[in-house]
PDB file of C-alpha atoms and ligand atoms in Angstrom:
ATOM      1  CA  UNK A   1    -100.401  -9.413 -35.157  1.00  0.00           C
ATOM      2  CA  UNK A   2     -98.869  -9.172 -31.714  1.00  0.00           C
ATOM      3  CA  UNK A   3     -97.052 -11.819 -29.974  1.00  0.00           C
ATOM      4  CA  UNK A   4     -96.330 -11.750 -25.817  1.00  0.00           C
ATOM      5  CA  UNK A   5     -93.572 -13.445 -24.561  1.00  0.00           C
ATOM      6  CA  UNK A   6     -93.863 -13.752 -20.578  1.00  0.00           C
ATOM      7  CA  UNK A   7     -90.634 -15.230 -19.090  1.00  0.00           C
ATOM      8  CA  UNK A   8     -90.776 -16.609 -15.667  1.00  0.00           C
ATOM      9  CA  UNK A   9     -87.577 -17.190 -14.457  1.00  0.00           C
ATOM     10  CA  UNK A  10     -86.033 -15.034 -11.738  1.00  0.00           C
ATOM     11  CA  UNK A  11     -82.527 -14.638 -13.048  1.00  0.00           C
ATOM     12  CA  UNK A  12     -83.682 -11.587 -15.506  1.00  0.00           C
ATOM     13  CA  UNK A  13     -81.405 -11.493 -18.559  1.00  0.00           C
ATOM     14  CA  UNK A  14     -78.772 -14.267 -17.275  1.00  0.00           C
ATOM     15  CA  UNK A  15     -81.738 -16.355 -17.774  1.00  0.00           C
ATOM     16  CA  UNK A  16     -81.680 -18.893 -20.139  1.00  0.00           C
ATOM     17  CA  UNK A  17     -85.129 -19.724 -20.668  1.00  0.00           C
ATOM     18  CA  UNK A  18     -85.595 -16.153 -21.198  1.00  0.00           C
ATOM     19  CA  UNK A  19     -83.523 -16.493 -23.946  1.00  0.00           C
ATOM     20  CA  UNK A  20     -85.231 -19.192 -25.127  1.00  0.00           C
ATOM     21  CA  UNK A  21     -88.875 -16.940 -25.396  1.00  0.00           C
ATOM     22  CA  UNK A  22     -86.715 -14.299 -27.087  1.00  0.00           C
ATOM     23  CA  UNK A  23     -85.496 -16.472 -29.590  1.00  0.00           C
ATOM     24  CA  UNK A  24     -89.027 -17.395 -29.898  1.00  0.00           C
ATOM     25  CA  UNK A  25     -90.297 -13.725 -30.768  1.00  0.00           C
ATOM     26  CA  UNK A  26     -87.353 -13.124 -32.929  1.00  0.00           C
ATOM     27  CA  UNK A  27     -88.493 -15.862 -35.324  1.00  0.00           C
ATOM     28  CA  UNK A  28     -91.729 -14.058 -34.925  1.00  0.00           C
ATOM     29  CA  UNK A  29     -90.984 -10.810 -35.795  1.00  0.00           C
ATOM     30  CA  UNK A  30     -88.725 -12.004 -38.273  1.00  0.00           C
ATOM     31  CA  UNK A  31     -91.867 -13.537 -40.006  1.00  0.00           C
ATOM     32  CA  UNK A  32     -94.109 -10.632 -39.214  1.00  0.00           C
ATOM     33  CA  UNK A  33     -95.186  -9.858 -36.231  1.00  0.00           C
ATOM     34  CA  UNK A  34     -95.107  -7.244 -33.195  1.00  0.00           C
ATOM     35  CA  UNK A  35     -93.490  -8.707 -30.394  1.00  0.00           C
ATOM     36  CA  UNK A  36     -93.230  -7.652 -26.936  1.00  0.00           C
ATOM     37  CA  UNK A  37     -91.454  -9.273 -23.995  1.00  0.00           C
ATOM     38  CA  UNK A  38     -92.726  -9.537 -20.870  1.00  0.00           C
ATOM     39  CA  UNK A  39     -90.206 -10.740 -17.427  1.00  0.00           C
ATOM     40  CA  UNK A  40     -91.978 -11.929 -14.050  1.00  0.00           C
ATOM     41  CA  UNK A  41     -88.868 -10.537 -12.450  1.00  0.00           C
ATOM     42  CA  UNK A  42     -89.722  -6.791 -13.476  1.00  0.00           C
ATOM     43  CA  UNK A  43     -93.081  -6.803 -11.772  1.00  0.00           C
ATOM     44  CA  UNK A  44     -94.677  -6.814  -8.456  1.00  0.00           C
ATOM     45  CA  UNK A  45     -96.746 -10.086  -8.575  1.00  0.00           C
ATOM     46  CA  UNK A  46     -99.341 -11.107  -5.849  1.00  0.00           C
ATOM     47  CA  UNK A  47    -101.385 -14.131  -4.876  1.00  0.00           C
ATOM     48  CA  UNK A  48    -104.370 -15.142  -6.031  1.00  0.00           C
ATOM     49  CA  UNK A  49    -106.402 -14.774  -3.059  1.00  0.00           C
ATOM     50  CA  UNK A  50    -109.828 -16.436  -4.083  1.00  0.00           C
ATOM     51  CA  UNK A  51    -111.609 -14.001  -3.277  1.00  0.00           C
ATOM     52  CA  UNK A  52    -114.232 -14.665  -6.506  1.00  0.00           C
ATOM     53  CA  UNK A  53    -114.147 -10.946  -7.423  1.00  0.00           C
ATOM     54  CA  UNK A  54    -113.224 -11.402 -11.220  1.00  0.00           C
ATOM     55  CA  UNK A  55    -115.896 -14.600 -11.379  1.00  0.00           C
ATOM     56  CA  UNK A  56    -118.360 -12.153  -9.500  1.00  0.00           C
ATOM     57  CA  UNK A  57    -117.513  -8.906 -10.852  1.00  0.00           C
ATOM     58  CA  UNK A  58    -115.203  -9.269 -13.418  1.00  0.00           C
ATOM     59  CA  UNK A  59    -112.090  -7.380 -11.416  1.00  0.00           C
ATOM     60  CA  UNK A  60    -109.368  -8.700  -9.348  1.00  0.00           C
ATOM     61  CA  UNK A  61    -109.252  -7.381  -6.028  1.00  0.00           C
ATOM     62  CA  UNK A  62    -105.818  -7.350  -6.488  1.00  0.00           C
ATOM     63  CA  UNK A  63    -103.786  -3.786  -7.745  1.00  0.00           C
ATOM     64  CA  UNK A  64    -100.513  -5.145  -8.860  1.00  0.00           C
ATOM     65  CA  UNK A  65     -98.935  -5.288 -12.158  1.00  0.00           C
ATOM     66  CA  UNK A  66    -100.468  -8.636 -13.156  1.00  0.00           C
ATOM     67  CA  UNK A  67    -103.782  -6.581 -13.825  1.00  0.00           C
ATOM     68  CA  UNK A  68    -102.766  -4.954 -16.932  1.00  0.00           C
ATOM     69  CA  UNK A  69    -100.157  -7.765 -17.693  1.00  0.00           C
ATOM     70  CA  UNK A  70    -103.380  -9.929 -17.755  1.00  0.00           C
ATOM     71  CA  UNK A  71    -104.948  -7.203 -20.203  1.00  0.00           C
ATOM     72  CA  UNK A  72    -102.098  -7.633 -22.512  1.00  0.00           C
ATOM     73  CA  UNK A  73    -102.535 -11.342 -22.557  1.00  0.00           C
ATOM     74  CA  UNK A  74    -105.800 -10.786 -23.141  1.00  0.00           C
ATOM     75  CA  UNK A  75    -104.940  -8.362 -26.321  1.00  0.00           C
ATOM     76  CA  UNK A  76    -102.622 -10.741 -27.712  1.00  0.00           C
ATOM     77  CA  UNK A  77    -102.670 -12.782 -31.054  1.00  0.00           C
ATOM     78  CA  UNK A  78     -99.910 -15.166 -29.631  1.00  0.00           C
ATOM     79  CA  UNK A  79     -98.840 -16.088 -26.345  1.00  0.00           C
ATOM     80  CA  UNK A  80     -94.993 -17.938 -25.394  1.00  0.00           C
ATOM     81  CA  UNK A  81     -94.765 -18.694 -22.247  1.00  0.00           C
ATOM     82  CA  UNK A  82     -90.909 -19.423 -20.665  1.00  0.00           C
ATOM     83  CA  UNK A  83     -90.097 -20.835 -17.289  1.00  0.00           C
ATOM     84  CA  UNK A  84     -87.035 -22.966 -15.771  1.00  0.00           C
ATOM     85  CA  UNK A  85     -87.913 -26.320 -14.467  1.00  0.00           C
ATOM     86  CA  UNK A  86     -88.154 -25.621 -10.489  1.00  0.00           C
ATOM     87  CA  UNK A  87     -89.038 -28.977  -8.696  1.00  0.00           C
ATOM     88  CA  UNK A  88     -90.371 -30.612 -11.901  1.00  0.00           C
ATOM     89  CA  UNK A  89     -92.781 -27.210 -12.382  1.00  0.00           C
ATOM     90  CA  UNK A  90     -92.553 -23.730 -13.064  1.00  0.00           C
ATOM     91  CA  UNK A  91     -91.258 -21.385 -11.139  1.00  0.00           C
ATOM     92  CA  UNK A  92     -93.599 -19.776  -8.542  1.00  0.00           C
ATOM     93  CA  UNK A  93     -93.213 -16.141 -10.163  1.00  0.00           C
ATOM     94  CA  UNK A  94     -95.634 -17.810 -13.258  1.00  0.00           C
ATOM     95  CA  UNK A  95     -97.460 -20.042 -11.187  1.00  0.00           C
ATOM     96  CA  UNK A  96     -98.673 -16.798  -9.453  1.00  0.00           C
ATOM     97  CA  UNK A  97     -99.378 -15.063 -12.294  1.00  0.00           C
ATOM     98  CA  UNK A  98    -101.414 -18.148 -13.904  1.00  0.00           C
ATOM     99  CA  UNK A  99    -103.406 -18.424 -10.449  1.00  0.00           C
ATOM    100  CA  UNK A 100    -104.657 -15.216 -11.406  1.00  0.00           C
ATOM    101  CA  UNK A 101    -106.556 -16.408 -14.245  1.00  0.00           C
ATOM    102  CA  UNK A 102    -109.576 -18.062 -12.894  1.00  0.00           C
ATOM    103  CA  UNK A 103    -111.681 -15.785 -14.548  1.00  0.00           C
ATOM    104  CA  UNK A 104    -110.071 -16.411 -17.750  1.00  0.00           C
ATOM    105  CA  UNK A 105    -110.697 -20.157 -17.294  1.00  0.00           C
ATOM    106  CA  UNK A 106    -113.866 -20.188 -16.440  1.00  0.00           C
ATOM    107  CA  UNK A 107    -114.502 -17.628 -19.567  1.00  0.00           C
ATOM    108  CA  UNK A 108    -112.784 -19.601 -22.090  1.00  0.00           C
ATOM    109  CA  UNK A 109    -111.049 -15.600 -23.171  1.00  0.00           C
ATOM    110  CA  UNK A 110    -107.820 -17.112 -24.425  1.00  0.00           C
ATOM    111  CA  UNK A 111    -110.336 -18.727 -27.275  1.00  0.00           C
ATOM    112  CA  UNK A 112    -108.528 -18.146 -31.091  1.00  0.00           C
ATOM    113  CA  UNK A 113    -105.229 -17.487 -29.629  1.00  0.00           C
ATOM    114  CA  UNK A 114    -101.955 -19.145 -30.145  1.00  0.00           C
ATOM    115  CA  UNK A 115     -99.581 -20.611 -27.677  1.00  0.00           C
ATOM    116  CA  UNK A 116     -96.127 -22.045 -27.404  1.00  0.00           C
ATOM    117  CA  UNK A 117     -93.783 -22.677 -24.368  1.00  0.00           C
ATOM    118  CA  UNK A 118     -89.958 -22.941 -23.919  1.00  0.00           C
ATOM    119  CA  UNK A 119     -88.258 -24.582 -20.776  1.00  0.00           C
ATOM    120  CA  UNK A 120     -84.551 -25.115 -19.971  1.00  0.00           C
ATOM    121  CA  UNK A 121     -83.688 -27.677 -16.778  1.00  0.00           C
ATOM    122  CA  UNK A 122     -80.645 -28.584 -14.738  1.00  0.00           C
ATOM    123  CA  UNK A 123     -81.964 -31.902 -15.534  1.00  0.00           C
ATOM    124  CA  UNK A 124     -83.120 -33.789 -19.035  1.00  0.00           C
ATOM    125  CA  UNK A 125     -87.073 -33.519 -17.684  1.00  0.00           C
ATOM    126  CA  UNK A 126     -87.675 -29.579 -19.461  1.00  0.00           C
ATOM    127  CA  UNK A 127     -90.864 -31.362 -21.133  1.00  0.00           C
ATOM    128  CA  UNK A 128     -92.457 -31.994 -17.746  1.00  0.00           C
ATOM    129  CA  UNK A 129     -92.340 -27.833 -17.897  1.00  0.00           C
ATOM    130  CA  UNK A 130     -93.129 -27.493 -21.947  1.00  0.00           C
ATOM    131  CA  UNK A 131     -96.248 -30.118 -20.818  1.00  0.00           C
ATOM    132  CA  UNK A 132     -97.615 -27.963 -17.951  1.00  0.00           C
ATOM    133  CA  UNK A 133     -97.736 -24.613 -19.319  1.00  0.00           C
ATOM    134  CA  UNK A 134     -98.947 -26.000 -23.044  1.00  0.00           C
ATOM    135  CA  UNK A 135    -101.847 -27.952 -20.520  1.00  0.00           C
ATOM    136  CA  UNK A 136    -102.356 -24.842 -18.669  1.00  0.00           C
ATOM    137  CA  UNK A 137    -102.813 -22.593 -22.149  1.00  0.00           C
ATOM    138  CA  UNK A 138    -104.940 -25.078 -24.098  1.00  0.00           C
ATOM    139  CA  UNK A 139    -107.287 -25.080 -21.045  1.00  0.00           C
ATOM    140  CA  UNK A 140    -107.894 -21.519 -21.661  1.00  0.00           C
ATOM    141  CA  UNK A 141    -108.719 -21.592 -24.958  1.00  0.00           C
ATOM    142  CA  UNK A 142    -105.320 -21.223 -26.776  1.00  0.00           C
ATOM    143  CA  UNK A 143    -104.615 -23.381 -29.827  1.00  0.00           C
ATOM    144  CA  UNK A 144    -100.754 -24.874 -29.053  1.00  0.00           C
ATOM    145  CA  UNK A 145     -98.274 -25.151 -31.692  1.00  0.00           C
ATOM    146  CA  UNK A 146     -95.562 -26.412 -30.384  1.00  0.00           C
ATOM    147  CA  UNK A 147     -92.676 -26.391 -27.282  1.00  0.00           C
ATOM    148  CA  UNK A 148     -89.475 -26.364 -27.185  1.00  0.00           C
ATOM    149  CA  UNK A 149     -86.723 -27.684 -24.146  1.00  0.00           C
ATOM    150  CA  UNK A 150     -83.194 -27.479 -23.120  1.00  0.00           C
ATOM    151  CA  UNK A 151     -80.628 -29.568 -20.672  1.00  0.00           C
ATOM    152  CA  UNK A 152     -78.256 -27.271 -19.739  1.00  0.00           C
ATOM    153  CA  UNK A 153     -75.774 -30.126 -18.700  1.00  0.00           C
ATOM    154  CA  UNK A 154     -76.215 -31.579 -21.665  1.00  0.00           C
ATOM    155  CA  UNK A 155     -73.275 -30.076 -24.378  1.00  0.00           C
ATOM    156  CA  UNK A 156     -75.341 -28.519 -27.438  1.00  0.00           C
ATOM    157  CA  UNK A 157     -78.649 -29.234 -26.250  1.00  0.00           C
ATOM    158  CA  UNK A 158     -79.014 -25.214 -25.369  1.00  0.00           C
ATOM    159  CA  UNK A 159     -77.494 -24.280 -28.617  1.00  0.00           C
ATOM    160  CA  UNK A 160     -80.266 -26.578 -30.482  1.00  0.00           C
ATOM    161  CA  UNK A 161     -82.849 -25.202 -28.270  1.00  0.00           C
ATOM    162  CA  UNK A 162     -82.482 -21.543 -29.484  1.00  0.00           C
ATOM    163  CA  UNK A 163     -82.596 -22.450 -33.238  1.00  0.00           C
ATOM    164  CA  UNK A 164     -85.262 -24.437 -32.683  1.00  0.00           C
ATOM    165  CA  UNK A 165     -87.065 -21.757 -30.798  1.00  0.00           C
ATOM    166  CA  UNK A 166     -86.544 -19.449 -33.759  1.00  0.00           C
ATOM    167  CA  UNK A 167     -88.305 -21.619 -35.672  1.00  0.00           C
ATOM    168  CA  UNK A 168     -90.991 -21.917 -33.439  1.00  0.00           C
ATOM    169  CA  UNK A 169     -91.744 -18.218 -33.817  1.00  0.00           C
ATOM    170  CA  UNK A 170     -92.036 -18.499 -37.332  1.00  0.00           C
ATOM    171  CA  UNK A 171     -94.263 -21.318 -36.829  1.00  0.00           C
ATOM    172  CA  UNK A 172     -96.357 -19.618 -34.192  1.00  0.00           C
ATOM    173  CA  UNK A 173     -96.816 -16.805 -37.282  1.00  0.00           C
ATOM    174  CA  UNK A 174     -97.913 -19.129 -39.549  1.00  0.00           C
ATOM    175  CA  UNK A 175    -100.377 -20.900 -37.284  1.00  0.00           C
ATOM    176  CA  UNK A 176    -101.966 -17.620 -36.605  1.00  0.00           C
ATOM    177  CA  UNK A 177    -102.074 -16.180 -40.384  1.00  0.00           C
ATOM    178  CA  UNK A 178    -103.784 -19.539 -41.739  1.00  0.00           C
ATOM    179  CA  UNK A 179    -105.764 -19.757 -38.205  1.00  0.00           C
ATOM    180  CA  UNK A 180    -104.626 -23.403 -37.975  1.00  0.00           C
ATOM    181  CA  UNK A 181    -107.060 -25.897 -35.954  1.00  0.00           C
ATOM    182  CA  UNK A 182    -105.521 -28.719 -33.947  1.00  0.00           C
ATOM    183  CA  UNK A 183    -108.821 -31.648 -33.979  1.00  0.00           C
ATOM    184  CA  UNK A 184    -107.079 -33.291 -30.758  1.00  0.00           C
ATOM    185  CA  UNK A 185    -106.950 -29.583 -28.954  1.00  0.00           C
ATOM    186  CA  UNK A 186    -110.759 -28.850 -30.397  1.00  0.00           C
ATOM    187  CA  UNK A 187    -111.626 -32.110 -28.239  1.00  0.00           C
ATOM    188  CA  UNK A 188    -110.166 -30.496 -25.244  1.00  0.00           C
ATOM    189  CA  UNK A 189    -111.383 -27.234 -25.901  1.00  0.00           C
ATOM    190  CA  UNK A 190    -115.331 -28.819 -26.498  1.00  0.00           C
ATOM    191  CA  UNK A 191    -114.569 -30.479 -22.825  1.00  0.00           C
ATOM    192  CA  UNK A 192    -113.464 -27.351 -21.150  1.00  0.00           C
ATOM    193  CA  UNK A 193    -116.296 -25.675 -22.446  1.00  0.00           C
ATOM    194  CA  UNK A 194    -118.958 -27.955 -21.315  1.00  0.00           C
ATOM    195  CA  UNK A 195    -117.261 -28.045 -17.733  1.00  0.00           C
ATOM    196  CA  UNK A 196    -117.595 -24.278 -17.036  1.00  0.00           C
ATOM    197  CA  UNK A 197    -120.872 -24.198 -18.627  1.00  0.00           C
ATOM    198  CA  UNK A 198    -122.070 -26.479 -15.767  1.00  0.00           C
ATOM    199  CA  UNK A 199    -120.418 -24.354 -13.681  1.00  0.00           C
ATOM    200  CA  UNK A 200    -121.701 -21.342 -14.496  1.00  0.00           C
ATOM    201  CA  UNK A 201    -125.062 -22.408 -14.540  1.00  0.00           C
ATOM    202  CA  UNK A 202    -124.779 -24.146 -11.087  1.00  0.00           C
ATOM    203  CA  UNK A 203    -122.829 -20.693  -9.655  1.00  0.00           C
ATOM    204  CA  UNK A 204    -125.298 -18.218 -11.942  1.00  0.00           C
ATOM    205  CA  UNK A 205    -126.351 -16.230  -8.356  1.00  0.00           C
ATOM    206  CA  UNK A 206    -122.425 -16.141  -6.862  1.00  0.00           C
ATOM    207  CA  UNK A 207    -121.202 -14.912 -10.236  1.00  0.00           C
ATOM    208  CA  UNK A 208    -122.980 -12.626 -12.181  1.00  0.00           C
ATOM    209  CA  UNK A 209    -120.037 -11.585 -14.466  1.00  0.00           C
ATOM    210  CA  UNK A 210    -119.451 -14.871 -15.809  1.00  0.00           C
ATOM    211  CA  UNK A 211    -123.012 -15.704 -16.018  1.00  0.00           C
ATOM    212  CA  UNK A 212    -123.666 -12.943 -18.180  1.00  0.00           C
ATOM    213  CA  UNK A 213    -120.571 -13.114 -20.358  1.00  0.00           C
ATOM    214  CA  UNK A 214    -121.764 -16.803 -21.361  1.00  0.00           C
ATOM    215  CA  UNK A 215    -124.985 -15.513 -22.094  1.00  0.00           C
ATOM    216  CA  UNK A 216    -123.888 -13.160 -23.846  1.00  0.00           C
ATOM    217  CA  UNK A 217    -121.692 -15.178 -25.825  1.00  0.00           C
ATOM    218  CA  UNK A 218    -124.802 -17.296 -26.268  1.00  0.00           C
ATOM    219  CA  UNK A 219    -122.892 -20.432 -24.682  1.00  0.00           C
ATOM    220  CA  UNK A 220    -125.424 -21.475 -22.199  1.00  0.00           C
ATOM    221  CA  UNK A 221    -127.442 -23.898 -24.749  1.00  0.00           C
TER     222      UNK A 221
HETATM  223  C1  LIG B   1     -85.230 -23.583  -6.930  1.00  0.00           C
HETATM  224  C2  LIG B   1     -84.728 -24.372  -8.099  1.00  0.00           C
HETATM  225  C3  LIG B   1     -85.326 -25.570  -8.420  1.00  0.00           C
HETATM  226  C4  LIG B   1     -84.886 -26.324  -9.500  1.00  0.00           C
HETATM  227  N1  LIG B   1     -85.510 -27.489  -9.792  1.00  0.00           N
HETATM  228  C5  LIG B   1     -85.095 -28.221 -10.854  1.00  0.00           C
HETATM  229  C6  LIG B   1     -85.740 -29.448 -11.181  1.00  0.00           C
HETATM  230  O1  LIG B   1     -86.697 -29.875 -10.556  1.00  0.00           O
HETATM  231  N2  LIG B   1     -85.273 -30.159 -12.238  1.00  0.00           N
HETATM  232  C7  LIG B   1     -84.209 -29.731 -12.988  1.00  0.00           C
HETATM  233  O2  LIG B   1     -83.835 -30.394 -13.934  1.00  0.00           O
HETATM  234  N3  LIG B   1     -83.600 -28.535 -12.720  1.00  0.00           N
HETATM  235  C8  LIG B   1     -83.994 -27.802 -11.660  1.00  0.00           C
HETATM  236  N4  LIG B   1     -83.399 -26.590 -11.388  1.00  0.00           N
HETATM  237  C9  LIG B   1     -82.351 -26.088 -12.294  1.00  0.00           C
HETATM  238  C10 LIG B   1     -82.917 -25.056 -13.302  1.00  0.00           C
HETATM  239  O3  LIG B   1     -84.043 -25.582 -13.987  1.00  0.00           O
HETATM  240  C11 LIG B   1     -81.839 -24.700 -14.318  1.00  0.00           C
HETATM  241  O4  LIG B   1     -80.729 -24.126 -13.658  1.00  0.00           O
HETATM  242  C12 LIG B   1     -82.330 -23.755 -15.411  1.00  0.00           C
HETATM  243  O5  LIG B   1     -81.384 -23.765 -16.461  1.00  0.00           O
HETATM  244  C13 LIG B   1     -82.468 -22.324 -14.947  1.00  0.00           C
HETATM  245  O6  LIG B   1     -83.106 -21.593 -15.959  1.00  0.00           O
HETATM  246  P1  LIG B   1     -82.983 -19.995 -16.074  1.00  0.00           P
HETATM  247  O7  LIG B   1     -81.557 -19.715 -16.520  1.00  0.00           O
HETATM  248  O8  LIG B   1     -83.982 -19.634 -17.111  1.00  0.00           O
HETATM  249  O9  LIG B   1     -83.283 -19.387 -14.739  1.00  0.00           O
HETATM  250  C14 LIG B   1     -83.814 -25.840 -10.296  1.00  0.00           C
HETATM  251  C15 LIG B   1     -83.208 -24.620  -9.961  1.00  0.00           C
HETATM  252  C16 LIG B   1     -83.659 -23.895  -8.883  1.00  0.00           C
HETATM  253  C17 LIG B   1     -82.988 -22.564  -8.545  1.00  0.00           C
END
């Protein structure tokens, strides 16, 4: 079972968020799995330029790093995603690298997986971070089992944070071993579904790689 933590804040290992998503894959390893970490800062990230190359050919036009980091998302049992609260969102770094996932979206690829997300804020308002990366993953297919959020000028609320990430990793194990189904996520996941399947169908000549995927898949009813 491997587990990807991808940490979005800028501030590289003074970051406390990213502390938070490696708390989160200690209590996952601890409980089994193979964990990797991932940090935004370390790579070369570009924009999404909408170019519909991955919905019409199933490649980005883009060569940076977030082309294999997208392949390792894509290879992953478990997914924890970690950002700071910038401006009641996350910060641009994962934005970017979430804007590259249209294809993803529209393909439903992060179907079966498992997701989590950890955000620390100047502020008490973390959730509003927790909220928008958990909507983000559900959208593309991931089952969410939980979030976890931090005030850092609030005394102990960081210290909480990390042991309840720990135990979120351990959680995120357990979700995956007894391939736990959330019915409020499945009614999400049956709407998302029957979006891009209209989609599809209505773009089947501008996007040949996702037409054929869902027909391969045997999605398009
Ligand atoms: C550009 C920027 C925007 C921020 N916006 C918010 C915000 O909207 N709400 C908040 O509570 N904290 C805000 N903060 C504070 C960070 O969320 C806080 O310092 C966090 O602990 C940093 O996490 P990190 O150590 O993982 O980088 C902001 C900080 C920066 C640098």
């Amino acid at each position: 079972m491997n587990i990807l933590g991808v940490s979005g804040s800028p501030r590289g290992q003074r970051s406390d968020s990213r502390r938070l998503v490696e708390r989160v894959l200690e209590g996952a390893e601890a409980a089994g799995a193979r964990v990797e970490l991932v940090d935004l800062g370390d790579l070369h990230i570009e924009y999404c330029l909408a170019c519909d190359s991955c919905h019409a050919r199933g490649t980005c036009s883009r060569t940076d790093d977030v082309v294999p980091l997208k392949e390792k998302m894509l290879a992953a049992d478990g997914l924890v995603l970690g950002s700071p609260l910038y401006f009641n969102s996350v910060t641009a770094q994962l934005k970017t690298v979430i804007d590259r996932m249209a294809d993803v979206i529209h393909c439903q690829r992060f179907l079966g997986k498992y997701g989590c997300s950890v955000c620390v804020s100047g502020g008490p308002e973390h959730e509003i971070g927790t909220s928008y990366m958990n909507s983000v993953l559900v959208r593309l297919g991931c089952w969410i089992v939980g979030a976890v959020g931090a005030t850092r000028s609030v005394p102990g609320s960081f210290e909480e944070a990390q042991h309840d990430a720990t135990v979120l990793g351990h959680d995120l194990v357990q979700a995956i071993q007894e391939k736990r189904k959330y019915p409020e996520q499945e009614i999400i996941h049956a709407e998302m579904r029957e979006r891009f399947r209209q989609l599809i169908i209505l773009n089947k000549d501008r996007w040949p790689h996702e037409y054929e995927y869902w027909r391969d898949m045997k999605w398009l009813g």
